[in-house]
PDB file of C-alpha atoms in Angstrom:
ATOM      1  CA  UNK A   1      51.872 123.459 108.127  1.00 40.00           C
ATOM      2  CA  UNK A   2      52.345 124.256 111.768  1.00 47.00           C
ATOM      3  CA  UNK A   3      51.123 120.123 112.615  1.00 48.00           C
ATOM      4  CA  UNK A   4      51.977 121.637 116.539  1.00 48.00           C
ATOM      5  CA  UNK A   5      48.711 123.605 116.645  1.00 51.00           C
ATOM      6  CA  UNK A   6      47.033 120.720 114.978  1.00 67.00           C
ATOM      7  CA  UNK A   7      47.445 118.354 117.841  1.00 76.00           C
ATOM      8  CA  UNK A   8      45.788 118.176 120.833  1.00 82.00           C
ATOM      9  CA  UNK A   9      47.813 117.109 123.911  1.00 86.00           C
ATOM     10  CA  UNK A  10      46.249 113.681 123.922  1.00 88.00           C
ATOM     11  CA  UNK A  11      47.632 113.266 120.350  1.00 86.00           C
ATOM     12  CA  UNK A  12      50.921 114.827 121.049  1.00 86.00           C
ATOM     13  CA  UNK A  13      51.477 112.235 123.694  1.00 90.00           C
ATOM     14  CA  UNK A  14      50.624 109.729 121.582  1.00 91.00           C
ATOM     15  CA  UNK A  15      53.347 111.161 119.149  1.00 90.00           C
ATOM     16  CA  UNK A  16      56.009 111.014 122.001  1.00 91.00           C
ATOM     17  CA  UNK A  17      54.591 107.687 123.433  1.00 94.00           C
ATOM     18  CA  UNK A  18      55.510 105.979 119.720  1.00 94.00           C
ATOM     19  CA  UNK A  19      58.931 107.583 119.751  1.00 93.00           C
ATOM     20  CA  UNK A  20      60.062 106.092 123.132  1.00 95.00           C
ATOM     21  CA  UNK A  21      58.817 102.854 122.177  1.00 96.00           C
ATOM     22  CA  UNK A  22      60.744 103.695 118.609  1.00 96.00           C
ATOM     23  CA  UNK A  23      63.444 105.788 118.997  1.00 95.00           C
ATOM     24  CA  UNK A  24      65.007 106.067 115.690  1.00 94.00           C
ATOM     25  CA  UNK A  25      67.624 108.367 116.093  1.00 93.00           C
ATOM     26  CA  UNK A  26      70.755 106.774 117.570  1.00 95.00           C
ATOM     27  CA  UNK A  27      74.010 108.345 119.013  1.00 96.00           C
ATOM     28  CA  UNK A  28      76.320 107.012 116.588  1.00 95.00           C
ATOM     29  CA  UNK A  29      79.227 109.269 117.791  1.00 96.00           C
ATOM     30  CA  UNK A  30      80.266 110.617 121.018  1.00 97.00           C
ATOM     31  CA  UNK A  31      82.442 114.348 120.126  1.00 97.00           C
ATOM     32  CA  UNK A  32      84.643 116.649 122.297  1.00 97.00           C
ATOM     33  CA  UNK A  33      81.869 118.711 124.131  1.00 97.00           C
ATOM     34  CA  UNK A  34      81.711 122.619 123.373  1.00 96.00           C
ATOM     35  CA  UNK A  35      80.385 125.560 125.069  1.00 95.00           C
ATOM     36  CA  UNK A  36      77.363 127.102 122.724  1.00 93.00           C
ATOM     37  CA  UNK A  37      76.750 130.452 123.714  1.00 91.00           C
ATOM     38  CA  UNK A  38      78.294 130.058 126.542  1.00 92.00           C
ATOM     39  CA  UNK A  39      76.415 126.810 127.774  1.00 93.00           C
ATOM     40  CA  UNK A  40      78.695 124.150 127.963  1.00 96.00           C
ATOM     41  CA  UNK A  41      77.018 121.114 125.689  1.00 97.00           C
ATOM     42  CA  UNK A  42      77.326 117.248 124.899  1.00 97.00           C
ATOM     43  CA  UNK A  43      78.296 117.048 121.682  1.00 97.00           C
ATOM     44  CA  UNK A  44      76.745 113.624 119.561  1.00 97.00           C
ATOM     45  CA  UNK A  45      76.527 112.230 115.983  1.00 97.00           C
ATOM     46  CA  UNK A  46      73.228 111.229 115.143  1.00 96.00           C
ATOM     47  CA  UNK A  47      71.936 109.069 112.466  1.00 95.00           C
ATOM     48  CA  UNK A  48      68.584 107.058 111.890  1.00 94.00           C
ATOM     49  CA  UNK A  49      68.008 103.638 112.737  1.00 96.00           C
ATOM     50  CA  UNK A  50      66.100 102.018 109.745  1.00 95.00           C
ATOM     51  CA  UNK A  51      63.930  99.597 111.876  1.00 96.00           C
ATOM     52  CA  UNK A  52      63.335 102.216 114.377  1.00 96.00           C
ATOM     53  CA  UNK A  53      62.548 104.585 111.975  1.00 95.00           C
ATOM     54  CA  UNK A  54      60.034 102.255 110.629  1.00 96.00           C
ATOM     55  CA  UNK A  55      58.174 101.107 113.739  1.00 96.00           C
ATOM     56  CA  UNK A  56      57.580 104.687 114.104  1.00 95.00           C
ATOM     57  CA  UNK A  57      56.159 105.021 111.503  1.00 94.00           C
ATOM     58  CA  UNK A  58      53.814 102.494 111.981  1.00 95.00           C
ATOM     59  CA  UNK A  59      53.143 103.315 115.370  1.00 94.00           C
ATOM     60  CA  UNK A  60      52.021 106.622 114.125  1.00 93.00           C
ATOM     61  CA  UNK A  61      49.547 105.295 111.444  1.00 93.00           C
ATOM     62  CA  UNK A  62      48.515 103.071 114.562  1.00 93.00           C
ATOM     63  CA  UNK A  63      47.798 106.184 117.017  1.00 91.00           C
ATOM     64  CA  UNK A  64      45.351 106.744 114.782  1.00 89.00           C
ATOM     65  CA  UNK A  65      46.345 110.921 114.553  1.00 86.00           C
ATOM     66  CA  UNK A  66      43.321 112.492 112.592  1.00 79.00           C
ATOM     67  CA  UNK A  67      45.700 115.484 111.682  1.00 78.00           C
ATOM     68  CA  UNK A  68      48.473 112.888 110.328  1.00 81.00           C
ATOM     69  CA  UNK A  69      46.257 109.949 108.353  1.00 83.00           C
ATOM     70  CA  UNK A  70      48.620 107.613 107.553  1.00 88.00           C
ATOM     71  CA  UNK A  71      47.167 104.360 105.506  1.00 90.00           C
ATOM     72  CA  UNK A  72      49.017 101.072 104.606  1.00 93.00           C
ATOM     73  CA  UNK A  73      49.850 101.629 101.563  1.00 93.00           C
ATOM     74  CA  UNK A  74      51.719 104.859 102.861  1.00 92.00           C
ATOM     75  CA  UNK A  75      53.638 103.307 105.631  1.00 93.00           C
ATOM     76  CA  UNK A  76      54.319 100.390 102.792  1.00 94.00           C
ATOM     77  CA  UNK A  77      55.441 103.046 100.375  1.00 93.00           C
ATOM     78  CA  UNK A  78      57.571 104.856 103.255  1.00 93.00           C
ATOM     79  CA  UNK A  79      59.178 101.517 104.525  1.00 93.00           C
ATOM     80  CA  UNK A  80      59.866 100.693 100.386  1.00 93.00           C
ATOM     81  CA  UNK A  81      62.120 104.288 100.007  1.00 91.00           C
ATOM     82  CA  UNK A  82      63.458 103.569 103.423  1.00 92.00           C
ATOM     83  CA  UNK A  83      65.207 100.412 102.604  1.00 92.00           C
ATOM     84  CA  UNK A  84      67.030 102.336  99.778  1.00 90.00           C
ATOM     85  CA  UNK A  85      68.941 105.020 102.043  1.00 89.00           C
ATOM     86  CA  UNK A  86      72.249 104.642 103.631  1.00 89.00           C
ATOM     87  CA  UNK A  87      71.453 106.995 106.707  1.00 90.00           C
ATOM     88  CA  UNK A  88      75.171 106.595 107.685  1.00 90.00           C
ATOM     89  CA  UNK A  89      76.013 109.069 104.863  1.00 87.00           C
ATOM     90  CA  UNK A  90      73.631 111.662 106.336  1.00 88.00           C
ATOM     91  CA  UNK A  91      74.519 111.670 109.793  1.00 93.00           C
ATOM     92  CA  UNK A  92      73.186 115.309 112.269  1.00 94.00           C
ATOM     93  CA  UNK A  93      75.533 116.926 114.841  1.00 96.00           C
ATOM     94  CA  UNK A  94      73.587 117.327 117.836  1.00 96.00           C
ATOM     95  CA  UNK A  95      74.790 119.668 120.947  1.00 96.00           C
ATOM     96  CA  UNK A  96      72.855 119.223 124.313  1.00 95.00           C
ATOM     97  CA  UNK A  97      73.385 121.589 127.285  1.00 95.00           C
ATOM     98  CA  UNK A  98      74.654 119.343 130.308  1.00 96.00           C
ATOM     99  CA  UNK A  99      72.854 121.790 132.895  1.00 94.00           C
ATOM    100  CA  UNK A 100      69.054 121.694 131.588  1.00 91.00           C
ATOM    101  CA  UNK A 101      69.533 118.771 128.886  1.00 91.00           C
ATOM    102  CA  UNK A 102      67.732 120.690 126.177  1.00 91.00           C
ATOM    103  CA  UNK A 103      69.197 120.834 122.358  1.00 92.00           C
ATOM    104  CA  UNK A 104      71.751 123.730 121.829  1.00 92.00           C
ATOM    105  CA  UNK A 105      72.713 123.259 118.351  1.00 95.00           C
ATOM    106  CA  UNK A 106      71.686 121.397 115.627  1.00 95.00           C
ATOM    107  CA  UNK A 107      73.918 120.717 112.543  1.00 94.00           C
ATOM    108  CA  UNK A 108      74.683 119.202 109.173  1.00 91.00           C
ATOM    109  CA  UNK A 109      76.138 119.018 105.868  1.00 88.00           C
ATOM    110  CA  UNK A 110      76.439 117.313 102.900  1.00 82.00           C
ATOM    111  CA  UNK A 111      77.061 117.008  99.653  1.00 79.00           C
ATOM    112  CA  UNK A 112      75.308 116.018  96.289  1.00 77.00           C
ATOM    113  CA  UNK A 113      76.114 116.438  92.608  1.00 80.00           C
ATOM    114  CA  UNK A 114      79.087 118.684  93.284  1.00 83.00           C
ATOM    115  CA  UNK A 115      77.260 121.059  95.613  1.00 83.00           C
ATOM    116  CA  UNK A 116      77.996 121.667  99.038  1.00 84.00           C
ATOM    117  CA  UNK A 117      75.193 122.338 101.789  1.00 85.00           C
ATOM    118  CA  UNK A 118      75.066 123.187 105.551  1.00 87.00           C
ATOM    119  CA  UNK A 119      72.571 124.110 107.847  1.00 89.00           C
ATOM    120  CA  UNK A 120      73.079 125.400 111.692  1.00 90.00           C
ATOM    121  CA  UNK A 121      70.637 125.997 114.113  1.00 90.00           C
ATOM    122  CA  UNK A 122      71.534 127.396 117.470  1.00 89.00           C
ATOM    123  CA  UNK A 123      68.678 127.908 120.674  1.00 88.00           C
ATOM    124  CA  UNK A 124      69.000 130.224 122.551  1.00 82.00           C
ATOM    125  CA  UNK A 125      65.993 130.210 124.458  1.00 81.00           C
ATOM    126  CA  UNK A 126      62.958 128.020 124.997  1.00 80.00           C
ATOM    127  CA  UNK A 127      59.310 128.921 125.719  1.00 77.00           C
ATOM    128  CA  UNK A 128      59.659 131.989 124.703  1.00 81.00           C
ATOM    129  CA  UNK A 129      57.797 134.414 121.386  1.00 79.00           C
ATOM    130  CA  UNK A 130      60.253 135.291 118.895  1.00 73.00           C
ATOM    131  CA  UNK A 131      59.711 137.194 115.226  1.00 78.00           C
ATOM    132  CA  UNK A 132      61.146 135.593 112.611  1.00 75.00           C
ATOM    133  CA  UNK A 133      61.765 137.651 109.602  1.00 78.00           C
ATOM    134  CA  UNK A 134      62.559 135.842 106.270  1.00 77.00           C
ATOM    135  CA  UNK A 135      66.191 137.277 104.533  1.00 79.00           C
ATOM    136  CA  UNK A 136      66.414 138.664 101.825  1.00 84.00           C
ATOM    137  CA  UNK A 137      66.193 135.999  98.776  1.00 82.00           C
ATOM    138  CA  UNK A 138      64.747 133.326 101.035  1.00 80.00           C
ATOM    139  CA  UNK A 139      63.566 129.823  99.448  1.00 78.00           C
ATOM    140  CA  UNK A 140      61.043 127.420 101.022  1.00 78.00           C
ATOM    141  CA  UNK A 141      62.135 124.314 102.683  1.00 75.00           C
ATOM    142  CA  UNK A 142      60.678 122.391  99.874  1.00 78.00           C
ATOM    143  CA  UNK A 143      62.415 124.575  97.330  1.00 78.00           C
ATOM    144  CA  UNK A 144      65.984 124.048  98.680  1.00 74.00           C
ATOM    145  CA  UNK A 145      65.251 119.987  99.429  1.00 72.00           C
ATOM    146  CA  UNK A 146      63.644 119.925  95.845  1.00 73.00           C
ATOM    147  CA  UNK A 147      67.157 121.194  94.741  1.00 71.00           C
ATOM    148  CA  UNK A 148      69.178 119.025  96.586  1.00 68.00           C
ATOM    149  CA  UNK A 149      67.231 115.780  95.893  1.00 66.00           C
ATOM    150  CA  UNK A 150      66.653 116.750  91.985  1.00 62.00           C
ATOM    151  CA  UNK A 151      63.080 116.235  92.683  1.00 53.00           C
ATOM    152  CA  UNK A 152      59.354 117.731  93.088  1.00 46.00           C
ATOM    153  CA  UNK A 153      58.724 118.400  96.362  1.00 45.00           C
ATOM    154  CA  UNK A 154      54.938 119.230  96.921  1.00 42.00           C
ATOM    155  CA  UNK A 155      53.208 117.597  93.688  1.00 39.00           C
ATOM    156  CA  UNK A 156      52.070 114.531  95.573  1.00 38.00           C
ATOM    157  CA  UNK A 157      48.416 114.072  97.123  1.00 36.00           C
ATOM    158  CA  UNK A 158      50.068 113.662 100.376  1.00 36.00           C
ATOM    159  CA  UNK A 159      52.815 116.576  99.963  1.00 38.00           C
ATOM    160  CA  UNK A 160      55.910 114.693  99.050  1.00 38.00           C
ATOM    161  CA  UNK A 161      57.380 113.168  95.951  1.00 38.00           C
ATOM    162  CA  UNK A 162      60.881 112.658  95.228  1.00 37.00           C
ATOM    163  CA  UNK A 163      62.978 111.275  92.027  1.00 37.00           C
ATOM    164  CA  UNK A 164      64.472 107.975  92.233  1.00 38.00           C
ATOM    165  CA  UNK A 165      67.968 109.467  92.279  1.00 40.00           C
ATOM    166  CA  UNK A 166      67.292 110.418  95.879  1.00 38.00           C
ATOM    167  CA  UNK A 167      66.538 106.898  97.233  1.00 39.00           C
ATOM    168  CA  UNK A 168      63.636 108.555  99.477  1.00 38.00           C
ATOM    169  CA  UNK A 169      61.231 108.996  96.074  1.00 37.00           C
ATOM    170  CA  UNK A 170      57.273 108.963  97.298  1.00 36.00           C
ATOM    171  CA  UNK A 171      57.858 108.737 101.163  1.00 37.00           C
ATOM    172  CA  UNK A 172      54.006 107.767 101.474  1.00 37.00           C
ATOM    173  CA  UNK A 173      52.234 110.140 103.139  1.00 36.00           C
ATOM    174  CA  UNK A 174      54.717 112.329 105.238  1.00 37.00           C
ATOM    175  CA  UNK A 175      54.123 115.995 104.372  1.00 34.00           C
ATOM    176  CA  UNK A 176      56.952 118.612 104.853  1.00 34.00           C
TER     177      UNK A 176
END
């Protein structure tokens, strides 16, 4: 779902409104800055911040968002698989350009049941139409985070269900 061309402004501010009262996602390492493509960048480790993350959460069912309906039970549900991940383990390597302050790169890997992931994403520009083609053998988001997580992604009324391996099983009500 493109939930972007869902929103209207109003909501949208209400969206970044809760996250500056909530910011979840903490520098939890400062890194050697690098030049990405040629833009010389900050270079942080990210990670959530449980509480934070939470708050959010809550803040967002209290916006009141008709495109993102969140009920009690959901942010209950949500806070319940919360509690259960170690978001030190999954931390994001962030890269911000130190002349317009806008992400560079985003990174981060992992692994799970003997399988190694990755997953890069460089900007190079902003504001601007692009094409993007699918390759050749492409899977869906929910296929490859099914895969990783040993779960269903997709089979729950509110998009998202995931085993109890995973520690993030039936993250009430947030849709990928």
């Amino acid at each position: 779902t493109d939930l972007s061309s869902k929103l209207s402004d109003a909501y949208r501010q209400k969206l970044a409104d809760a996250y500056k009262q909530n910011q979840f996602m903490v520098v939890s390492k400062t890194l050697k800055d690098e030049s990405i493509k040629g833009k010389d960048s900050h270079h942080y480790q990210v990670t959530i911040d449980k509480t934070e993350l939470k708050n959010f959460i809550a803040a967002v069912k209290a916006a009141n968002i008709s495109s993102m309906k969140l009920t009690a039970d959901n942010v209950k549900e949500f806070n319940k698989s919360v509690e259960k991940v170690d978001f030190s383990k999954y931390p994001v390597d962030v890269w911000v350009s130190k002349a317009d302050k806008l992400i560079d790169q985003v990174a981060f890997q992992g692994a799970s049941e003997g399988t190694s992931y990755g997953m890069r994403l460089t900007i190079t520009d902003y504001n601007k139409a692009v094409k993007v083609e699918a390759p050749k053998d492409a899977k869906s988001l929910l296929e490859v985070l099914g895969a990783l997580l040993g779960g269903s992604l997709g089979s729950s009324p509110m998009g998202t269900e995931l085993d109890s391996n995973s520690g993030l099983e039936g993250l009430g009500g947030i849709s990928l």
